[in-house]
C-alpha angles and dihedrals in degrees: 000000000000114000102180082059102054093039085064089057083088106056132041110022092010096100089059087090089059087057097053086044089067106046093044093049090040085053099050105024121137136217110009082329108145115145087344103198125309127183104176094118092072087070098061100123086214110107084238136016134164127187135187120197140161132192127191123192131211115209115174094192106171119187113201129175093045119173126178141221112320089001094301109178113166102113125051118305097217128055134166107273103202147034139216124266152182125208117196133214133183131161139167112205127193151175106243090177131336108302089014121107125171120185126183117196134170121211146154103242106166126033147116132214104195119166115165095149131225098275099082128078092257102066096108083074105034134010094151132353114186117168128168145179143197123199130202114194137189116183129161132170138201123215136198135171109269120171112324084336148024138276126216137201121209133206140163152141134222143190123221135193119180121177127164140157126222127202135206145171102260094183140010133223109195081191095066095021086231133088139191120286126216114203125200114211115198152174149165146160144212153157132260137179138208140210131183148163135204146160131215141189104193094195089070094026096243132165137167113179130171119187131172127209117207135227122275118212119217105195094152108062113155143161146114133286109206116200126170081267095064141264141308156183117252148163148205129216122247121283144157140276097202132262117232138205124197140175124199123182121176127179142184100234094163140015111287092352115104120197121206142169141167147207120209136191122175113178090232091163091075083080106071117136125334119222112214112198134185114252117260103349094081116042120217088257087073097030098104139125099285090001121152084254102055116102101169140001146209104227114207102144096183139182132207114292121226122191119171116166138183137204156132144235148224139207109185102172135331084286107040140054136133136184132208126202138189117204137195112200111188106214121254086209116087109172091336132070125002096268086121116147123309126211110192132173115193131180134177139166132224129231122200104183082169128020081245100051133056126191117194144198129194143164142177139207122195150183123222115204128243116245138139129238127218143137116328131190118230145157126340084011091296109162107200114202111043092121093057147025128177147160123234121195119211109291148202126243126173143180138188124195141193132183147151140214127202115194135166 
C-alpha cells in the first residue's frame, strides 16, 4: 500500500467530504435541525486554516387531504409544506502550541421555514412558521502519541439565540372566505458546552472521533402574541434546545480511496409542547402544557432523531478528489407533523488550485417519506392535532453547497 498517498488523503481534497456532510445533514435533518454542530475543521494538520461555506436546500413537502377543526373544509385541502433555505458556516482554526489546537466558528444550527398560507383548510393550525438560530463557538483539543497514533481530547463551549414568529388563522368568515390571524413573536438565548475524544494515525488516514454537545437551556423565553384585539407580553417556560452524540470514523483502504461513516443521536424528545403564557398575568407556577395560564402553545411533539450515514473518497491528483454519501434520517415526527425518514445520496468534488487553498462543490438529492398527521397525545393529557389533519406523498428535497478553506 501506498502510505504517502493516503496520507495525502488528509490534506488537500480531503475536506471535500465536510462539505458533503453538510449539505446532505442540512437536507435531511429533523426536528429544528439545520447545520446542527461540526467540528471537523479542528482536524486540518495545517498551523491555521480558515474556511467559509453555504448550503441551501431545496425541500418540496406537499400536504394534501387536509381537513380543519371539527372537519372544517371550506378552504383548499393541499398546500406547499416547505420553504427554501440557506444555512451558513464559517470557522478559523489555529495552533496555539504543539498538540493545542482553538478554533472559533459561527453557524446556524436549528431553524424552519413553513408557509402554507391562510387559504387551506389548515390554517387554524398553521398560516407561517419561521424559526432561526445563530451559534457562537469556542473548541480546542489537546493531542498527544498513543500507540502507533495519537489520541486527542476535545472541549469547548458555545452561545446560542433562537428567536422565531408563528402565524395562524384566529376566525373565519364563510362570507369572505378569510378570518383574522394571530401571530406569536419569541426569543430566547443560552449556553452549551462540548466534549469529545478521538484518535488518529495519520499514515492510513484514519480518524474515530465521539463527541458529545450538551443541552442548552432557554429560561428566558419572551415576545409578544398579537391578536385583533391587540398586543401583548408573553412568555414561554424553559425549555431545551437537545443535546447530541456522534461518532465519525473514517479510514484509507485503498490508495487514493478514503472510507467513512457516521452514527448520529439528537435528543429531539426534549421539544414537546411550549406553553406560551401572558406577562405577568400568569406566574410561572401556572405556566404549564395545558395549564390554566397557557393561552396559547408551540406544538413540536417530537421524538429522538438517528442519522447514520456511509461513504467513500477519492484523491485523483494534487488538484483533484470527490466523495459520495448515502444517509438514512429517522424522522423526529411520529403521528404529528411531516418529519417522517429521509433517505438522501450526496456527492461533491474538491478543487486545490494551490496546495493552501481549497475550492468545493457539493450537492444532495433526497427522498422524503411518505406519512399522515393527525391528533397525538402527549404530556399532562395534551392531545396535539386536533386543528389540522393532512396527508403527505413521498417527496423530493435537494441541496447544493460551496465553500472554501484557506490554511498556512
Amino acid at each position: 500500500m501506498n502510505i504517502l498517498r493516503l496520507k495525502a488523503l488528509l490534506g488537500a481534497g480531503c475536506f471535500s467530504l465536510a462539505l458533503i456532510g453538510t449539505a446532505m445533514s442540512s437536507a435531511h435533518a429533523g426536528g429544528l435541525e439545520r447545520g446542527g454542530y461540526d467540528i471537523d475543521l479542528l482536524f486540518d494538520p495545517a498551523p491555521f486554516a480558515t474556511e467559509a461555506e453555504a448550503t441551501y436546500v431545496m425541500p418540496d413537502r406537499k400536504y394534501k387531504n387536509a381537513t380543519g377543526p371539527s372537519g372544517f373544509n371550506f378552504l383548499k385541502s393541499t398546500a406547499d409544506g416547505a420553504e427554501g433555505y440557506w444555512v451558513p458556516r464559517i470557522g478559523v482554526k489555529v495552533q496555539v502550541v504543539q498538540g493545542v489546537d482553538c478554533m472559533v466558528d459561527y453557524s446556524q444550527p436549528w431553524g424552519a421555514h413553513t408557509a402554507p398560507g391562510a387559504s387551506w383548510n389548515g390554517a387554524f393550525s398553521n398560516v407561517e412558521t419561521d424559526i432561526k438560530s445563530n451559534n457562537y463557538a469556542g473548541t480546542c483539543s489537546y493531542k498527544f502519541d498513543v500507540g502507533k497514533g495519537q489520541l486527542r481530547f476535545i472541549g469547548g463551549v458555545f452561545y446560542q439565540d433562537i428567536s422565531g414568529f408563528k402565524e395562524s388563522l384566529v376566525g373565519f368568515n364563510p362570507m369572505t372566505g378569510t378570518g383574522p390571524i394571530g401571530r406569536v413573536d419569541l426569543e430566547a438565548n443560552g449556553w452549551g458546552w462540548r466534549t469529545g475524544v478521538a484518535y488518529e494515525i495519520p499514515e492510513i488516514a484514519l480518524r474515530a472521533s465521539l463527541v458529545y454537545n450538551s443541552q442548552v437551556k432557554l429560561d428566558n423565553i419572551s415576545g409578544t402574541l398579537t391578536t385583533p384585539r391587540g398586543s401583548q407580553a408573553i412568555y414561554g417556560s424553559t425549555q431545551y434546545m437537545p443535546d447530541s452524540l456522534e461518532l465519525k470514523v473514517q479510514s484509507g483502504i485503498a490508495p487514493g480511496w478514503l472510507a467513512f461513516g457516521s452514527i448520529k443521536w439528537v435528543n429531539w424528545s426534549v421539544l414537546q409542547s411550549v406553553p406560551i403564557c401572558p406577562t405577568p398575568q400568569a406566574p410561572s407556577a401556572v405556566c404549564f402544557t395545558n395549564g390554566p395560564g397557557q393561552v396559547t402553545s408551540l406544538d413540536l411533539m417530537y421524538r429522538d432523531g438517528w442519522t447514520v450515514t456511509g461513504g467513500v473518497g477519492h484523491k485523483f491528483n494534487d488538484q483533484w478528489s470527490a466523495a459520495g454519501q448515502l444517509s438514512w434520517d429517522r424522522g423526529t415526527s411520529h403521528g404529528y407533523g411531516a418529519q417522517t425518514d429521509t433517505w438522501t445520496l450526496g456527492g461533491g468534488v474538491a478543487y486545490t488550485p494551490r496546495p493552501n487553498i481549497e475550492v468545493r462543490l457539493a450537492g444532495a438529492i433526497g427522498v422524503l417519506t411518505s406519512g399522515h398527521s393527525g391528533t397525538l397525545a402527549g404530556e399532562n393529557g395534551y392531545v396535539a392535532g386536533e386543528d389540522a389533519s393532512y396527508d403527505f406523498g413521498n417527496d423530493l428535497v435537494t441541496a447544493f453547497s460551496g465553500g472554501i478553506k484557506i490554511k498556512f
